[in-house]
Amino acid sequence: MVFQIFLNSLIALLWQFLQADFTFSTFLIGYIIGIIMLFTMRRFFKGRFYLERAFSIVRLIVMFLGDVVTSSIAMSKVILAKDIDITPGIFKYRTVLESDWEVMLLTSLISLTPGTTCIEVDEDSHTFYIHCIDLSDPEEERSKIRNGFERHIVEVFRK
């Protein structure tokens, strides 16, 4: 990935020298040309194309921000309601993530989302104990984590 970014920047600089115009717009055009060139030659590089990972990171951030907004609205409704109709609880979640970075990122995203807090992580079995403010259906919460955060983290780190 670093090598691809270096090559792309080198192509952009070469484009600037060929144009004899050292402005940001010329560099940007050269960078776009470099992206196109590297994309067409991506099968010759180890790993995946670096912009795929960048798009995966952006998707993870957008999904997390959307989750924070919807969870904040749900927590506001719980706080402002006359009658509190919630079922707090703790559930166990086993993850397929392997590296410490992946596990740390998942626990951070869970804890930063309003209404959920990761209480404990069993490092040997990668099992989390998560407190949820409204745990009416534990399987639904597991599914939301598995199909949301965990899937996007796998896209960022493994593919």
PDB file of C-alpha atoms in Angstrom:
ATOM      1  CA  MET A   1       0.000   0.000   0.000  1.00  0.00           C
ATOM      2  CA  VAL A   2       2.779   2.459   0.891  1.00  0.00           C
ATOM      3  CA  PHE A   3       4.607   1.508  -2.290  1.00  0.00           C
ATOM      4  CA  GLN A   4       1.498   2.228  -4.372  1.00  0.00           C
ATOM      5  CA  ILE A   5       1.049   5.654  -2.748  1.00  0.00           C
ATOM      6  CA  PHE A   6       4.740   6.397  -3.369  1.00  0.00           C
ATOM      7  CA  LEU A   7       4.419   5.393  -7.036  1.00  0.00           C
ATOM      8  CA  ASN A   8       1.281   7.473  -7.432  1.00  0.00           C
ATOM      9  CA  SER A   9       3.001  10.540  -5.964  1.00  0.00           C
ATOM     10  CA  LEU A  10       6.021   9.934  -8.186  1.00  0.00           C
ATOM     11  CA  ILE A  11       3.783   9.825 -11.263  1.00  0.00           C
ATOM     12  CA  ALA A  12       2.134  13.074 -10.155  1.00  0.00           C
ATOM     13  CA  LEU A  13       5.534  14.769  -9.739  1.00  0.00           C
ATOM     14  CA  LEU A  14       6.673  13.450 -13.107  1.00  0.00           C
ATOM     15  CA  TRP A  15       3.499  14.900 -14.625  1.00  0.00           C
ATOM     16  CA  GLN A  16       4.331  18.273 -13.085  1.00  0.00           C
ATOM     17  CA  PHE A  17       7.835  18.192 -14.560  1.00  0.00           C
ATOM     18  CA  LEU A  18       6.474  17.273 -17.989  1.00  0.00           C
ATOM     19  CA  GLN A  19       3.955  20.120 -17.849  1.00  0.00           C
ATOM     20  CA  ALA A  20       6.527  22.586 -16.427  1.00  0.00           C
ATOM     21  CA  ASP A  21       3.771  23.891 -14.188  1.00  0.00           C
ATOM     22  CA  PHE A  22       4.232  23.438 -10.459  1.00  0.00           C
ATOM     23  CA  THR A  23       0.750  24.198  -9.186  1.00  0.00           C
ATOM     24  CA  PHE A  24      -1.552  22.118  -7.023  1.00  0.00           C
ATOM     25  CA  SER A  25      -3.998  21.593  -9.884  1.00  0.00           C
ATOM     26  CA  THR A  26      -1.251  20.109 -12.061  1.00  0.00           C
ATOM     27  CA  PHE A  27      -0.216  17.812  -9.216  1.00  0.00           C
ATOM     28  CA  LEU A  28      -3.848  16.773  -8.731  1.00  0.00           C
ATOM     29  CA  ILE A  29      -4.252  15.970 -12.429  1.00  0.00           C
ATOM     30  CA  GLY A  30      -1.023  13.948 -12.308  1.00  0.00           C
ATOM     31  CA  TYR A  31      -2.241  12.142  -9.212  1.00  0.00           C
ATOM     32  CA  ILE A  32      -5.504  11.219 -10.934  1.00  0.00           C
ATOM     33  CA  ILE A  33      -3.538   9.976 -13.944  1.00  0.00           C
ATOM     34  CA  GLY A  34      -1.405   7.944 -11.528  1.00  0.00           C
ATOM     35  CA  ILE A  35      -4.517   6.437  -9.939  1.00  0.00           C
ATOM     36  CA  ILE A  36      -5.756   5.357 -13.363  1.00  0.00           C
ATOM     37  CA  MET A  37      -2.356   3.906 -14.287  1.00  0.00           C
ATOM     38  CA  LEU A  38      -1.979   2.022 -11.016  1.00  0.00           C
ATOM     39  CA  PHE A  39      -5.554   0.770 -11.172  1.00  0.00           C
ATOM     40  CA  THR A  40      -4.964  -0.733 -14.616  1.00  0.00           C
ATOM     41  CA  MET A  41      -1.728  -2.357 -13.393  1.00  0.00           C
ATOM     42  CA  ARG A  42      -3.024  -3.434  -9.959  1.00  0.00           C
ATOM     43  CA  ARG A  43      -2.648  -7.147 -10.639  1.00  0.00           C
ATOM     44  CA  PHE A  44       1.141  -6.707 -10.685  1.00  0.00           C
ATOM     45  CA  PHE A  45       1.199  -5.419  -7.102  1.00  0.00           C
ATOM     46  CA  LYS A  46       1.078  -7.454  -3.931  1.00  0.00           C
ATOM     47  CA  GLY A  47      -2.103  -7.005  -1.955  1.00  0.00           C
ATOM     48  CA  ARG A  48      -5.064  -4.969  -3.002  1.00  0.00           C
ATOM     49  CA  PHE A  49      -5.295  -1.552  -4.598  1.00  0.00           C
ATOM     50  CA  TYR A  50      -4.722   1.114  -1.941  1.00  0.00           C
ATOM     51  CA  LEU A  51      -7.864   3.102  -2.723  1.00  0.00           C
ATOM     52  CA  GLU A  52     -10.011   0.042  -1.956  1.00  0.00           C
ATOM     53  CA  ARG A  53      -8.746   0.135   1.630  1.00  0.00           C
ATOM     54  CA  ALA A  54      -9.296   3.901   1.785  1.00  0.00           C
ATOM     55  CA  PHE A  55     -12.905   3.447   0.643  1.00  0.00           C
ATOM     56  CA  SER A  56     -13.360   0.672   3.232  1.00  0.00           C
ATOM     57  CA  ILE A  57     -12.127   3.029   5.955  1.00  0.00           C
ATOM     58  CA  VAL A  58     -14.530   5.744   4.783  1.00  0.00           C
ATOM     59  CA  ARG A  59     -17.424   3.232   4.785  1.00  0.00           C
ATOM     60  CA  LEU A  60     -16.532   2.164   8.346  1.00  0.00           C
ATOM     61  CA  ILE A  61     -16.436   5.782   9.532  1.00  0.00           C
ATOM     62  CA  VAL A  62     -19.748   6.657   7.846  1.00  0.00           C
ATOM     63  CA  MET A  63     -21.406   3.523   9.247  1.00  0.00           C
ATOM     64  CA  PHE A  64     -20.085   4.318  12.738  1.00  0.00           C
ATOM     65  CA  LEU A  65     -21.267   7.939  12.587  1.00  0.00           C
ATOM     66  CA  GLY A  66     -24.704   6.787  11.406  1.00  0.00           C
ATOM     67  CA  ASP A  67     -24.843   4.329  14.302  1.00  0.00           C
ATOM     68  CA  VAL A  68     -23.851   7.043  16.766  1.00  0.00           C
ATOM     69  CA  VAL A  69     -26.607   9.351  15.486  1.00  0.00           C
ATOM     70  CA  THR A  70     -29.341   6.693  15.566  1.00  0.00           C
ATOM     71  CA  SER A  71     -28.221   5.423  18.979  1.00  0.00           C
ATOM     72  CA  SER A  72     -28.115   8.976  20.341  1.00  0.00           C
ATOM     73  CA  ILE A  73     -31.670   9.553  19.172  1.00  0.00           C
ATOM     74  CA  ALA A  74     -32.790   6.259  20.739  1.00  0.00           C
ATOM     75  CA  MET A  75     -31.059   7.138  24.027  1.00  0.00           C
ATOM     76  CA  SER A  76     -32.644  10.605  23.986  1.00  0.00           C
ATOM     77  CA  LYS A  77     -36.074   9.001  23.616  1.00  0.00           C
ATOM     78  CA  VAL A  78     -35.351   6.710  26.572  1.00  0.00           C
ATOM     79  CA  ILE A  79     -34.151   9.608  28.711  1.00  0.00           C
ATOM     80  CA  LEU A  80     -37.059  11.911  27.847  1.00  0.00           C
ATOM     81  CA  ALA A  81     -39.825   9.291  28.070  1.00  0.00           C
ATOM     82  CA  LYS A  82     -42.282   9.398  30.966  1.00  0.00           C
ATOM     83  CA  ASP A  83     -42.365   5.643  31.380  1.00  0.00           C
ATOM     84  CA  ILE A  84     -39.049   3.864  31.089  1.00  0.00           C
ATOM     85  CA  ASP A  85     -39.589   0.646  29.156  1.00  0.00           C
ATOM     86  CA  ILE A  86     -36.097  -0.790  28.786  1.00  0.00           C
ATOM     87  CA  THR A  87     -34.469  -4.118  29.509  1.00  0.00           C
ATOM     88  CA  PRO A  88     -30.819  -3.539  30.442  1.00  0.00           C
ATOM     89  CA  GLY A  89     -28.549  -6.524  30.325  1.00  0.00           C
ATOM     90  CA  ILE A  90     -25.173  -8.037  29.604  1.00  0.00           C
ATOM     91  CA  PHE A  91     -24.595 -10.419  26.739  1.00  0.00           C
ATOM     92  CA  LYS A  92     -21.658 -12.467  25.531  1.00  0.00           C
ATOM     93  CA  TYR A  93     -20.290 -11.893  22.030  1.00  0.00           C
ATOM     94  CA  ARG A  94     -17.670 -14.075  20.352  1.00  0.00           C
ATOM     95  CA  THR A  95     -15.806 -12.375  17.536  1.00  0.00           C
ATOM     96  CA  VAL A  96     -13.986 -13.786  14.515  1.00  0.00           C
ATOM     97  CA  LEU A  97     -11.427 -10.984  14.623  1.00  0.00           C
ATOM     98  CA  GLU A  98      -7.902 -12.195  15.294  1.00  0.00           C
ATOM     99  CA  SER A  99      -5.405  -9.366  15.656  1.00  0.00           C
ATOM    100  CA  ASP A 100      -5.179  -7.130  18.684  1.00  0.00           C
ATOM    101  CA  TRP A 101      -5.775  -4.030  16.530  1.00  0.00           C
ATOM    102  CA  GLU A 102      -9.008  -5.429  15.150  1.00  0.00           C
ATOM    103  CA  VAL A 103     -10.275  -6.428  18.600  1.00  0.00           C
ATOM    104  CA  MET A 104      -9.287  -3.057  20.086  1.00  0.00           C
ATOM    105  CA  LEU A 105     -11.045  -1.178  17.284  1.00  0.00           C
ATOM    106  CA  LEU A 106     -14.223  -3.242  17.686  1.00  0.00           C
ATOM    107  CA  THR A 107     -14.335  -2.738  21.454  1.00  0.00           C
ATOM    108  CA  SER A 108     -13.749   0.994  21.002  1.00  0.00           C
ATOM    109  CA  LEU A 109     -16.520   1.319  18.422  1.00  0.00           C
ATOM    110  CA  ILE A 110     -18.933  -0.625  20.631  1.00  0.00           C
ATOM    111  CA  SER A 111     -18.093   1.482  23.685  1.00  0.00           C
ATOM    112  CA  LEU A 112     -18.330   4.770  21.775  1.00  0.00           C
ATOM    113  CA  THR A 113     -21.824   3.943  20.543  1.00  0.00           C
ATOM    114  CA  PRO A 114     -24.432   5.319  22.980  1.00  0.00           C
ATOM    115  CA  GLY A 115     -26.300   2.597  24.852  1.00  0.00           C
ATOM    116  CA  THR A 116     -23.567  -0.051  24.727  1.00  0.00           C
ATOM    117  CA  THR A 117     -20.365  -0.554  26.679  1.00  0.00           C
ATOM    118  CA  CYS A 118     -17.806  -3.293  26.340  1.00  0.00           C
ATOM    119  CA  ILE A 119     -17.197  -4.467  29.897  1.00  0.00           C
ATOM    120  CA  GLU A 120     -14.592  -7.181  29.479  1.00  0.00           C
ATOM    121  CA  VAL A 121     -12.593  -8.865  26.733  1.00  0.00           C
ATOM    122  CA  ASP A 122     -11.354 -12.415  27.111  1.00  0.00           C
ATOM    123  CA  GLU A 123      -8.123 -12.249  25.104  1.00  0.00           C
ATOM    124  CA  ASP A 124      -7.754 -16.017  24.699  1.00  0.00           C
ATOM    125  CA  SER A 125     -11.133 -16.698  23.123  1.00  0.00           C
ATOM    126  CA  HIS A 126     -11.854 -13.171  21.798  1.00  0.00           C
ATOM    127  CA  THR A 127     -15.115 -13.100  23.704  1.00  0.00           C
ATOM    128  CA  PHE A 128     -16.622  -9.781  24.754  1.00  0.00           C
ATOM    129  CA  TYR A 129     -19.043  -9.069  27.539  1.00  0.00           C
ATOM    130  CA  ILE A 130     -21.172  -6.123  26.474  1.00  0.00           C
ATOM    131  CA  HIS A 131     -23.640  -4.131  28.552  1.00  0.00           C
ATOM    132  CA  CYS A 132     -26.611  -2.855  26.578  1.00  0.00           C
ATOM    133  CA  ILE A 133     -29.095  -0.342  27.965  1.00  0.00           C
ATOM    134  CA  ASP A 134     -32.004  -1.977  26.106  1.00  0.00           C
ATOM    135  CA  LEU A 135     -31.351  -5.668  25.548  1.00  0.00           C
ATOM    136  CA  SER A 136     -34.745  -6.946  24.501  1.00  0.00           C
ATOM    137  CA  ASP A 137     -33.216  -9.319  21.914  1.00  0.00           C
ATOM    138  CA  PRO A 138     -29.570 -10.395  22.432  1.00  0.00           C
ATOM    139  CA  GLU A 139     -29.417 -12.153  19.048  1.00  0.00           C
ATOM    140  CA  GLU A 140     -30.412  -8.935  17.290  1.00  0.00           C
ATOM    141  CA  GLU A 141     -27.598  -7.066  19.073  1.00  0.00           C
ATOM    142  CA  ARG A 142     -25.094  -9.776  18.117  1.00  0.00           C
ATOM    143  CA  SER A 143     -26.291  -9.619  14.523  1.00  0.00           C
ATOM    144  CA  LYS A 144     -25.967  -5.819  14.443  1.00  0.00           C
ATOM    145  CA  ILE A 145     -22.373  -6.035  15.641  1.00  0.00           C
ATOM    146  CA  ARG A 146     -21.473  -8.950  13.345  1.00  0.00           C
ATOM    147  CA  ASN A 147     -23.034  -7.449  10.204  1.00  0.00           C
ATOM    148  CA  GLY A 148     -22.037  -3.896  11.023  1.00  0.00           C
ATOM    149  CA  PHE A 149     -18.804  -3.122  12.818  1.00  0.00           C
ATOM    150  CA  GLU A 150     -17.165  -6.526  12.520  1.00  0.00           C
ATOM    151  CA  ARG A 151     -17.830  -6.913   8.782  1.00  0.00           C
ATOM    152  CA  HIS A 152     -16.444  -3.443   8.048  1.00  0.00           C
ATOM    153  CA  ILE A 153     -13.363  -4.030  10.203  1.00  0.00           C
ATOM    154  CA  VAL A 154     -12.648  -7.244   8.284  1.00  0.00           C
ATOM    155  CA  GLU A 155     -12.964  -5.271   5.014  1.00  0.00           C
ATOM    156  CA  VAL A 156     -10.448  -2.709   6.231  1.00  0.00           C
ATOM    157  CA  PHE A 157      -7.823  -5.058   7.669  1.00  0.00           C
ATOM    158  CA  ARG A 158      -8.007  -8.338   5.751  1.00  0.00           C
ATOM    159  CA  LYS A 159      -9.212  -8.049   2.195  1.00  0.00           C
TER     160      LYS A 159
END
